Amino acid sequence: MSRVILLLSGPNLDQLGSRSPEIYGSQTLEEHVARFSGEANDRGFSVRHVQSNFEGDLIEAVNGARDTAVAIVINAGALTHTSWALADALATFAGAKIEIHLSNPAAREPFRHVSTLAGVVDGSISGFGALSYDLALDAVARLLS
Ligand code: DQA
């Protein structure tokens, strides 16, 4: 049975493709997810993707992953900078946890310089556009090997 990676996408990531393409690129979320899932399948993982614009949905997905997933890869969108509740949920997940961003929040507005999630994940990957997803998959595979 293949091991499950929960891929989480937070608010407004459903708008990728048309949302600020100069910052986030022109690929849609579906394209990122399809690529990530395909590469994950090649490495023996299956992917469950949840996108929501609601904080509680993401928290419930994290809590539901506790006994079903071996890793969480999360782009929490702007909740990255505000959600201590999501951080608390992630802190209780024992598997591999990677925070990703398409852009480099540290090089942007000051409110993006804080991540509530950074302290409860194994590591953060930011600023590589679509490559951030590939690097996150590499990190998961290595952390679990
Ligand atoms: C983002 C960065 C966040 O600051 C922003 O709110 C997003 C996208 C990224 O992938 O670069 O929604 O997480």
CSV table of N, CA and C and ligand atoms in Angstrom, one decimal:
chain,number,residue,atom,x,y,z
A,1,MET,N,0.8,-1.2,0.0
A,1,MET,CA,0.0,0.0,0.0
A,1,MET,C,0.9,1.3,0.0
A,2,SER,N,0.6,2.2,-0.9
A,2,SER,CA,1.4,3.4,-0.9
A,2,SER,C,1.2,4.3,0.2
A,3,ARG,N,2.3,5.0,0.6
A,3,ARG,CA,2.2,5.9,1.7
A,3,ARG,C,1.6,7.2,1.3
A,4,VAL,N,0.8,7.8,2.1
A,4,VAL,CA,0.0,9.0,1.7
A,4,VAL,C,0.8,10.3,2.2
A,5,ILE,N,0.9,11.2,1.2
A,5,ILE,CA,1.3,12.6,1.6
A,5,ILE,C,0.0,13.5,1.5
A,6,LEU,N,-0.2,14.2,2.6
A,6,LEU,CA,-1.3,15.2,2.5
A,6,LEU,C,-0.7,16.5,2.0
A,7,LEU,N,-1.2,16.9,0.9
A,7,LEU,CA,-0.8,18.2,0.3
A,7,LEU,C,-1.9,19.2,0.6
A,8,LEU,N,-1.5,20.3,1.3
A,8,LEU,CA,-2.5,21.3,1.7
A,8,LEU,C,-2.3,22.6,1.1
A,9,SER,N,-3.3,23.2,0.6
A,9,SER,CA,-3.2,24.5,-0.1
A,9,SER,C,-4.3,25.4,0.5
A,10,GLY,N,-3.7,26.6,1.0
A,10,GLY,CA,-4.6,27.5,1.8
A,10,GLY,C,-5.3,28.5,0.9
A,11,PRO,N,-5.8,29.6,1.6
A,11,PRO,CA,-6.6,30.6,0.9
A,11,PRO,C,-6.0,31.2,-0.3
A,12,ASN,N,-6.8,31.3,-1.3
A,12,ASN,CA,-6.5,32.0,-2.6
A,12,ASN,C,-5.5,31.3,-3.5
A,13,LEU,N,-5.1,30.1,-3.1
A,13,LEU,CA,-4.2,29.3,-4.0
A,13,LEU,C,-5.0,28.7,-5.1
A,14,ASP,N,-6.4,28.6,-4.9
A,14,ASP,CA,-7.2,28.2,-6.0
A,14,ASP,C,-7.3,29.2,-7.1
A,15,GLN,N,-6.7,30.4,-6.9
A,15,GLN,CA,-6.7,31.4,-7.9
A,15,GLN,C,-5.4,31.5,-8.7
A,16,LEU,N,-4.5,30.5,-8.4
A,16,LEU,CA,-3.2,30.5,-9.1
A,16,LEU,C,-3.5,30.4,-10.6
A,17,GLY,N,-2.6,31.0,-11.4
A,17,GLY,CA,-2.8,31.0,-12.8
A,17,GLY,C,-3.2,32.5,-13.2
A,18,SER,N,-4.2,33.0,-12.5
A,18,SER,CA,-4.6,34.4,-12.8
A,18,SER,C,-4.2,35.3,-11.7
A,19,ARG,N,-3.9,34.8,-10.5
A,19,ARG,CA,-3.6,35.6,-9.4
A,19,ARG,C,-2.1,36.1,-9.4
A,20,SER,N,-1.9,37.3,-9.6
A,20,SER,CA,-0.5,37.9,-9.6
A,20,SER,C,0.5,37.0,-10.2
A,21,PRO,N,0.4,36.7,-11.5
A,21,PRO,CA,1.3,35.8,-12.2
A,21,PRO,C,2.8,36.2,-12.1
A,22,GLU,N,3.0,37.5,-12.0
A,22,GLU,CA,4.4,38.0,-11.9
A,22,GLU,C,5.0,37.6,-10.6
A,23,ILE,N,4.2,37.3,-9.6
A,23,ILE,CA,4.7,36.8,-8.3
A,23,ILE,C,4.7,35.3,-8.2
A,24,TYR,N,3.5,34.7,-8.6
A,24,TYR,CA,3.3,33.3,-8.4
A,24,TYR,C,3.4,32.4,-9.6
A,25,GLY,N,3.6,33.0,-10.8
A,25,GLY,CA,3.8,32.2,-12.0
A,25,GLY,C,2.4,32.0,-12.6
A,26,SER,N,2.4,31.4,-13.8
A,26,SER,CA,1.2,31.2,-14.6
A,26,SER,C,0.5,29.9,-14.4
A,27,GLN,N,1.2,29.0,-13.7
A,27,GLN,CA,0.6,27.6,-13.6
A,27,GLN,C,-0.6,27.6,-12.6
A,28,THR,N,-1.6,26.8,-12.9
A,28,THR,CA,-2.7,26.7,-12.0
A,28,THR,C,-2.4,25.8,-10.8
A,29,LEU,N,-3.2,25.8,-9.8
A,29,LEU,CA,-3.0,24.9,-8.7
A,29,LEU,C,-3.2,23.5,-9.2
A,30,GLU,N,-4.1,23.2,-10.1
A,30,GLU,CA,-4.3,21.9,-10.6
A,30,GLU,C,-3.1,21.4,-11.3
A,31,GLU,N,-2.4,22.2,-12.0
A,31,GLU,CA,-1.1,21.8,-12.6
A,31,GLU,C,0.0,21.5,-11.6
A,32,HIS,N,0.1,22.3,-10.6
A,32,HIS,CA,1.1,22.0,-9.5
A,32,HIS,C,0.7,20.7,-8.9
A,33,VAL,N,-0.5,20.5,-8.6
A,33,VAL,CA,-0.9,19.2,-7.9
A,33,VAL,C,-0.7,18.0,-8.8
A,34,ALA,N,-1.0,18.2,-10.0
A,34,ALA,CA,-0.9,17.0,-11.0
A,34,ALA,C,0.6,16.6,-11.1
A,35,ARG,N,1.5,17.6,-11.2
A,35,ARG,CA,2.9,17.3,-11.3
A,35,ARG,C,3.4,16.7,-10.0
A,36,PHE,N,3.0,17.3,-8.9
A,36,PHE,CA,3.5,16.8,-7.5
A,36,PHE,C,3.0,15.4,-7.4
A,37,SER,N,1.7,15.1,-7.7
A,37,SER,CA,1.2,13.8,-7.5
A,37,SER,C,1.8,12.8,-8.4
A,38,GLY,N,2.1,13.1,-9.7
A,38,GLY,CA,2.8,12.2,-10.6
A,38,GLY,C,4.1,11.8,-10.1
A,39,GLU,N,4.9,12.8,-9.6
A,39,GLU,CA,6.2,12.5,-9.2
A,39,GLU,C,6.2,11.8,-7.9
A,40,ALA,N,5.2,12.1,-7.0
A,40,ALA,CA,5.1,11.3,-5.8
A,40,ALA,C,4.7,9.9,-6.1
A,41,ASN,N,3.8,9.6,-7.0
A,41,ASN,CA,3.5,8.3,-7.4
A,41,ASN,C,4.7,7.5,-7.9
A,42,ASP,N,5.5,8.1,-8.6
A,42,ASP,CA,6.8,7.5,-9.1
A,42,ASP,C,7.6,7.0,-8.0
A,43,ARG,N,7.5,7.7,-6.9
A,43,ARG,CA,8.4,7.4,-5.7
A,43,ARG,C,7.7,6.6,-4.7
A,44,GLY,N,6.5,6.1,-5.1
A,44,GLY,CA,5.8,5.2,-4.2
A,44,GLY,C,4.9,5.8,-3.2
A,45,PHE,N,4.5,7.1,-3.4
A,45,PHE,CA,3.6,7.8,-2.5
A,45,PHE,C,2.3,8.0,-3.2
A,46,SER,N,1.2,8.1,-2.5
A,46,SER,CA,0.0,8.6,-3.1
A,46,SER,C,-0.3,10.0,-2.4
A,47,VAL,N,-1.0,10.8,-3.1
A,47,VAL,CA,-1.2,12.2,-2.6
A,47,VAL,C,-2.7,12.5,-2.4
A,48,ARG,N,-3.0,13.0,-1.2
A,48,ARG,CA,-4.3,13.5,-1.0
A,48,ARG,C,-4.2,15.1,-0.9
A,49,HIS,N,-4.9,15.7,-1.8
A,49,HIS,CA,-4.8,17.2,-1.9
A,49,HIS,C,-6.1,17.8,-1.3
A,50,VAL,N,-5.9,18.8,-0.4
A,50,VAL,CA,-7.0,19.6,0.1
A,50,VAL,C,-6.7,21.1,-0.1
A,51,GLN,N,-7.6,21.8,-0.8
A,51,GLN,CA,-7.5,23.2,-0.9
A,51,GLN,C,-8.7,23.8,-0.2
A,52,SER,N,-8.4,24.8,0.6
A,52,SER,CA,-9.6,25.5,1.2
A,52,SER,C,-9.2,26.9,1.5
A,53,ASN,N,-10.3,27.8,1.4
A,53,ASN,CA,-10.1,29.2,1.8
A,53,ASN,C,-10.5,29.4,3.3
A,54,PHE,N,-10.8,28.3,4.0
A,54,PHE,CA,-11.2,28.4,5.4
A,54,PHE,C,-10.2,27.7,6.3
A,55,GLU,N,-9.8,28.4,7.3
A,55,GLU,CA,-8.8,27.9,8.2
A,55,GLU,C,-9.2,26.6,8.9
A,56,GLY,N,-10.5,26.5,9.3
A,56,GLY,CA,-10.9,25.3,10.0
A,56,GLY,C,-10.9,24.1,9.1
A,57,ASP,N,-11.1,24.2,7.8
A,57,ASP,CA,-11.0,23.0,6.9
A,57,ASP,C,-9.6,22.5,6.9
A,58,LEU,N,-8.6,23.4,6.9
A,58,LEU,CA,-7.2,23.0,6.9
A,58,LEU,C,-6.8,22.3,8.2
A,59,ILE,N,-7.3,22.9,9.3
A,59,ILE,CA,-7.0,22.3,10.6
A,59,ILE,C,-7.6,20.9,10.7
A,60,GLU,N,-8.8,20.7,10.2
A,60,GLU,CA,-9.5,19.4,10.2
A,60,GLU,C,-8.7,18.4,9.3
A,61,ALA,N,-8.2,18.9,8.2
A,61,ALA,CA,-7.4,18.0,7.3
A,61,ALA,C,-6.2,17.6,8.0
A,62,VAL,N,-5.5,18.5,8.7
A,62,VAL,CA,-4.3,18.1,9.5
A,62,VAL,C,-4.6,17.1,10.5
A,63,ASN,N,-5.7,17.3,11.3
A,63,ASN,CA,-6.0,16.4,12.4
A,63,ASN,C,-6.4,15.0,11.8
A,64,GLY,N,-7.1,15.0,10.7
A,64,GLY,CA,-7.5,13.8,10.0
A,64,GLY,C,-6.4,13.0,9.5
A,65,ALA,N,-5.2,13.7,9.3
A,65,ALA,CA,-4.1,13.0,8.7
A,65,ALA,C,-3.3,12.2,9.7
A,66,ARG,N,-3.6,12.4,10.9
A,66,ARG,CA,-2.7,11.9,12.0
A,66,ARG,C,-2.5,10.4,11.9
A,67,ASP,N,-3.5,9.6,11.5
A,67,ASP,CA,-3.4,8.2,11.4
A,67,ASP,C,-3.4,7.7,10.0
A,68,THR,N,-3.4,8.6,9.0
A,68,THR,CA,-3.6,8.2,7.6
A,68,THR,C,-2.4,8.6,6.7
A,69,ALA,N,-1.7,9.6,7.1
A,69,ALA,CA,-0.6,10.2,6.2
A,69,ALA,C,0.7,10.1,6.9
A,70,VAL,N,1.8,9.9,6.0
A,70,VAL,CA,3.1,9.9,6.6
A,70,VAL,C,3.8,11.2,6.5
A,71,ALA,N,3.2,12.2,5.7
A,71,ALA,CA,3.8,13.5,5.6
A,71,ALA,C,2.8,14.5,5.2
A,72,ILE,N,3.1,15.7,5.6
A,72,ILE,CA,2.2,16.9,5.2
A,72,ILE,C,3.1,17.9,4.5
A,73,VAL,N,2.7,18.3,3.3
A,73,VAL,CA,3.4,19.4,2.6
A,73,VAL,C,2.3,20.5,2.5
A,74,ILE,N,2.6,21.7,3.1
A,74,ILE,CA,1.6,22.7,3.2
A,74,ILE,C,2.1,24.1,2.7
A,75,ASN,N,1.3,24.6,1.8
A,75,ASN,CA,1.4,26.0,1.4
A,75,ASN,C,0.1,26.6,2.0
A,76,ALA,N,0.2,27.3,3.1
A,76,ALA,CA,-0.9,27.8,3.9
A,76,ALA,C,-1.4,29.2,3.4
A,77,GLY,N,-0.7,29.7,2.3
A,77,GLY,CA,-1.1,31.0,1.8
A,77,GLY,C,-0.9,32.0,3.0
A,78,ALA,N,-1.7,33.0,3.0
A,78,ALA,CA,-1.6,34.1,4.1
A,78,ALA,C,-1.8,33.6,5.5
A,79,LEU,N,-2.4,32.4,5.6
A,79,LEU,CA,-2.6,31.8,7.0
A,79,LEU,C,-1.2,31.5,7.6
A,80,THR,N,-0.2,31.4,6.7
A,80,THR,CA,1.2,31.2,7.2
A,80,THR,C,1.5,32.3,8.2
A,81,HIS,N,1.0,33.5,8.0
A,81,HIS,CA,1.5,34.6,8.7
A,81,HIS,C,0.6,35.0,9.9
A,82,THR,N,-0.5,34.2,10.1
A,82,THR,CA,-1.5,34.6,11.1
A,82,THR,C,-2.0,33.4,12.0
A,83,SER,N,-1.9,32.2,11.5
A,83,SER,CA,-2.7,31.1,12.1
A,83,SER,C,-1.9,30.3,13.1
A,84,TRP,N,-2.1,30.7,14.4
A,84,TRP,CA,-1.5,29.9,15.5
A,84,TRP,C,-2.3,28.6,15.6
A,85,ALA,N,-3.6,28.6,15.2
A,85,ALA,CA,-4.4,27.4,15.4
A,85,ALA,C,-3.9,26.3,14.4
A,86,LEU,N,-3.5,26.7,13.2
A,86,LEU,CA,-3.0,25.8,12.2
A,86,LEU,C,-1.6,25.3,12.7
A,87,ALA,N,-0.8,26.1,13.3
A,87,ALA,CA,0.5,25.7,13.8
A,87,ALA,C,0.3,24.7,14.9
A,88,ASP,N,-0.7,24.9,15.8
A,88,ASP,CA,-1.0,24.0,16.9
A,88,ASP,C,-1.4,22.6,16.4
A,89,ALA,N,-2.2,22.6,15.3
A,89,ALA,CA,-2.6,21.3,14.7
A,89,ALA,C,-1.4,20.6,14.1
A,90,LEU,N,-0.6,21.4,13.4
A,90,LEU,CA,0.6,20.8,12.7
A,90,LEU,C,1.6,20.2,13.8
A,91,ALA,N,1.6,20.9,14.9
A,91,ALA,CA,2.6,20.5,16.0
A,91,ALA,C,2.3,19.1,16.5
A,92,THR,N,1.0,18.6,16.3
A,92,THR,CA,0.6,17.3,16.9
A,92,THR,C,0.8,16.2,15.8
A,93,PHE,N,1.2,16.6,14.6
A,93,PHE,CA,1.3,15.6,13.5
A,93,PHE,C,2.8,15.0,13.6
A,94,ALA,N,2.9,13.7,13.8
A,94,ALA,CA,4.2,13.2,14.0
A,94,ALA,C,5.1,12.9,12.8
A,95,GLY,N,4.5,12.9,11.6
A,95,GLY,CA,5.2,12.6,10.4
A,95,GLY,C,6.1,13.8,9.9
A,96,ALA,N,6.5,13.6,8.7
A,96,ALA,CA,7.3,14.7,8.0
A,96,ALA,C,6.4,15.9,7.7
A,97,LYS,N,6.9,17.1,7.9
A,97,LYS,CA,6.1,18.3,7.7
A,97,LYS,C,7.0,19.3,7.0
A,98,ILE,N,6.6,19.7,5.8
A,98,ILE,CA,7.3,20.7,5.0
A,98,ILE,C,6.4,21.9,4.7
A,99,GLU,N,6.9,23.1,5.0
A,99,GLU,CA,6.2,24.3,4.6
A,99,GLU,C,6.7,24.8,3.3
A,100,ILE,N,5.8,25.1,2.3
A,100,ILE,CA,6.4,25.6,1.1
A,100,ILE,C,5.7,26.9,0.7
A,101,HIS,N,6.4,27.7,-0.2
A,101,HIS,CA,5.8,28.9,-0.8
A,101,HIS,C,6.4,29.0,-2.2
A,102,LEU,N,5.6,29.5,-3.1
A,102,LEU,CA,6.0,29.7,-4.4
A,102,LEU,C,6.9,30.9,-4.5
A,103,SER,N,6.5,32.0,-3.8
A,103,SER,CA,7.3,33.2,-3.7
A,103,SER,C,8.2,33.1,-2.5
A,104,ASN,N,9.1,34.1,-2.3
A,104,ASN,CA,9.9,34.2,-1.2
A,104,ASN,C,9.4,35.2,-0.2
A,105,PRO,N,8.6,34.8,0.8
A,105,PRO,CA,7.9,35.8,1.6
A,105,PRO,C,8.9,36.7,2.3
A,106,ALA,N,10.1,36.3,2.6
A,106,ALA,CA,11.1,37.1,3.3
A,106,ALA,C,11.6,38.3,2.5
A,107,ALA,N,11.4,38.2,1.2
A,107,ALA,CA,11.8,39.3,0.3
A,107,ALA,C,10.6,40.2,0.0
A,108,ARG,N,9.5,40.0,0.7
A,108,ARG,CA,8.3,40.8,0.3
A,108,ARG,C,7.8,41.7,1.5
A,109,GLU,N,6.6,42.0,1.6
A,109,GLU,CA,6.1,42.9,2.6
A,109,GLU,C,6.4,42.4,4.0
A,110,PRO,N,6.6,43.3,5.0
A,110,PRO,CA,7.0,42.9,6.3
A,110,PRO,C,6.0,41.9,7.0
A,111,PHE,N,4.7,42.0,6.7
A,111,PHE,CA,3.8,41.1,7.3
A,111,PHE,C,4.0,39.6,6.9
A,112,ARG,N,4.7,39.5,5.8
A,112,ARG,CA,5.0,38.1,5.3
A,112,ARG,C,6.3,37.5,5.9
A,113,HIS,N,7.0,38.3,6.7
A,113,HIS,CA,8.3,37.8,7.2
A,113,HIS,C,8.1,36.9,8.4
A,114,VAL,N,6.9,36.9,8.9
A,114,VAL,CA,6.6,36.0,10.1
A,114,VAL,C,5.9,34.8,9.6
A,115,SER,N,6.3,33.6,10.0
A,115,SER,CA,5.6,32.3,9.7
A,115,SER,C,5.3,31.7,11.1
A,116,THR,N,4.0,31.5,11.3
A,116,THR,CA,3.6,30.8,12.5
A,116,THR,C,3.9,29.3,12.4
A,117,LEU,N,4.1,28.8,11.2
A,117,LEU,CA,4.3,27.4,10.9
A,117,LEU,C,5.8,27.0,11.0
A,118,ALA,N,6.7,27.9,10.8
A,118,ALA,CA,8.1,27.6,10.6
A,118,ALA,C,8.6,26.8,11.8
A,119,GLY,N,8.2,27.1,13.0
A,119,GLY,CA,8.7,26.4,14.2
A,119,GLY,C,8.2,25.1,14.5
A,120,VAL,N,7.1,24.6,13.7
A,120,VAL,CA,6.6,23.3,14.0
A,120,VAL,C,6.7,22.4,12.8
A,121,VAL,N,7.4,22.8,11.7
A,121,VAL,CA,7.6,21.9,10.6
A,121,VAL,C,9.1,21.5,10.6
A,122,ASP,N,9.4,20.5,9.8
A,122,ASP,CA,10.8,20.1,9.7
A,122,ASP,C,11.6,21.1,9.0
A,123,GLY,N,11.0,21.8,8.0
A,123,GLY,CA,11.8,22.8,7.3
A,123,GLY,C,10.8,23.5,6.3
A,124,SER,N,11.3,24.7,5.8
A,124,SER,CA,10.6,25.5,4.9
A,124,SER,C,11.3,25.7,3.5
A,125,ILE,N,10.5,25.7,2.5
A,125,ILE,CA,11.1,25.9,1.1
A,125,ILE,C,10.3,27.0,0.5
A,126,SER,N,11.0,28.1,0.1
A,126,SER,CA,10.3,29.2,-0.4
A,126,SER,C,11.1,29.8,-1.6
A,127,GLY,N,10.3,30.4,-2.5
A,127,GLY,CA,10.9,31.2,-3.5
A,127,GLY,C,11.3,30.5,-4.8
A,128,PHE,N,11.0,29.3,-5.0
A,128,PHE,CA,11.4,28.6,-6.2
A,128,PHE,C,10.3,28.3,-7.2
A,129,GLY,N,9.2,29.0,-7.0
A,129,GLY,CA,8.1,28.7,-7.9
A,129,GLY,C,7.7,27.3,-7.9
A,130,ALA,N,7.4,26.7,-9.1
A,130,ALA,CA,6.9,25.3,-9.1
A,130,ALA,C,7.9,24.4,-8.6
A,131,LEU,N,9.2,24.8,-8.6
A,131,LEU,CA,10.3,23.9,-8.1
A,131,LEU,C,10.1,23.7,-6.6
A,132,SER,N,9.5,24.6,-5.9
A,132,SER,CA,9.3,24.4,-4.5
A,132,SER,C,8.6,23.1,-4.2
A,133,TYR,N,7.6,22.7,-5.1
A,133,TYR,CA,6.9,21.5,-4.9
A,133,TYR,C,7.9,20.3,-5.0
A,134,ASP,N,8.7,20.3,-6.1
A,134,ASP,CA,9.7,19.3,-6.3
A,134,ASP,C,10.6,19.1,-5.1
A,135,LEU,N,11.1,20.2,-4.6
A,135,LEU,CA,12.1,20.2,-3.5
A,135,LEU,C,11.4,19.7,-2.3
A,136,ALA,N,10.1,20.0,-2.1
A,136,ALA,CA,9.4,19.5,-0.9
A,136,ALA,C,9.3,18.0,-1.0
A,137,LEU,N,9.0,17.5,-2.2
A,137,LEU,CA,8.9,16.0,-2.4
A,137,LEU,C,10.2,15.3,-2.1
A,138,ASP,N,11.3,15.9,-2.6
A,138,ASP,CA,12.6,15.4,-2.3
A,138,ASP,C,12.8,15.3,-0.8
A,139,ALA,N,12.5,16.4,-0.1
A,139,ALA,CA,12.7,16.5,1.3
A,139,ALA,C,11.9,15.4,2.1
A,140,VAL,N,10.6,15.2,1.6
A,140,VAL,CA,9.8,14.2,2.3
A,140,VAL,C,10.4,12.8,2.1
A,141,ALA,N,10.8,12.5,0.8
A,141,ALA,CA,11.4,11.2,0.5
A,141,ALA,C,12.6,11.0,1.4
A,142,ARG,N,13.5,12.0,1.5
A,142,ARG,CA,14.7,11.8,2.3
A,142,ARG,C,14.4,11.7,3.8
A,143,LEU,N,13.5,12.5,4.2
A,143,LEU,CA,13.2,12.5,5.7
A,143,LEU,C,12.6,11.1,6.1
A,144,LEU,N,11.9,10.5,5.1
A,144,LEU,CA,11.3,9.2,5.5
A,144,LEU,C,12.1,8.0,5.1
A,145,SER,N,13.2,8.2,4.4
A,145,SER,CA,14.0,7.0,4.0
A,145,SER,C,14.9,6.4,5.1
B,1,DQA,C1,2.4,32.2,-0.6
B,1,DQA,C2,3.0,33.4,0.1
B,1,DQA,C3,2.0,34.1,1.1
B,1,DQA,O1,2.6,35.2,1.7
B,1,DQA,C4,0.8,34.5,0.3
B,1,DQA,O2,-0.2,35.0,1.2
B,1,DQA,C5,0.2,33.4,-0.5
B,1,DQA,C6,1.1,32.6,-1.3
B,1,DQA,C7,3.4,31.7,-1.7
B,1,DQA,O3,3.2,30.5,-2.1
B,1,DQA,O4,4.3,32.4,-2.1
B,1,DQA,O5,-1.0,33.2,-0.6
B,1,DQA,O6,2.2,31.2,0.4
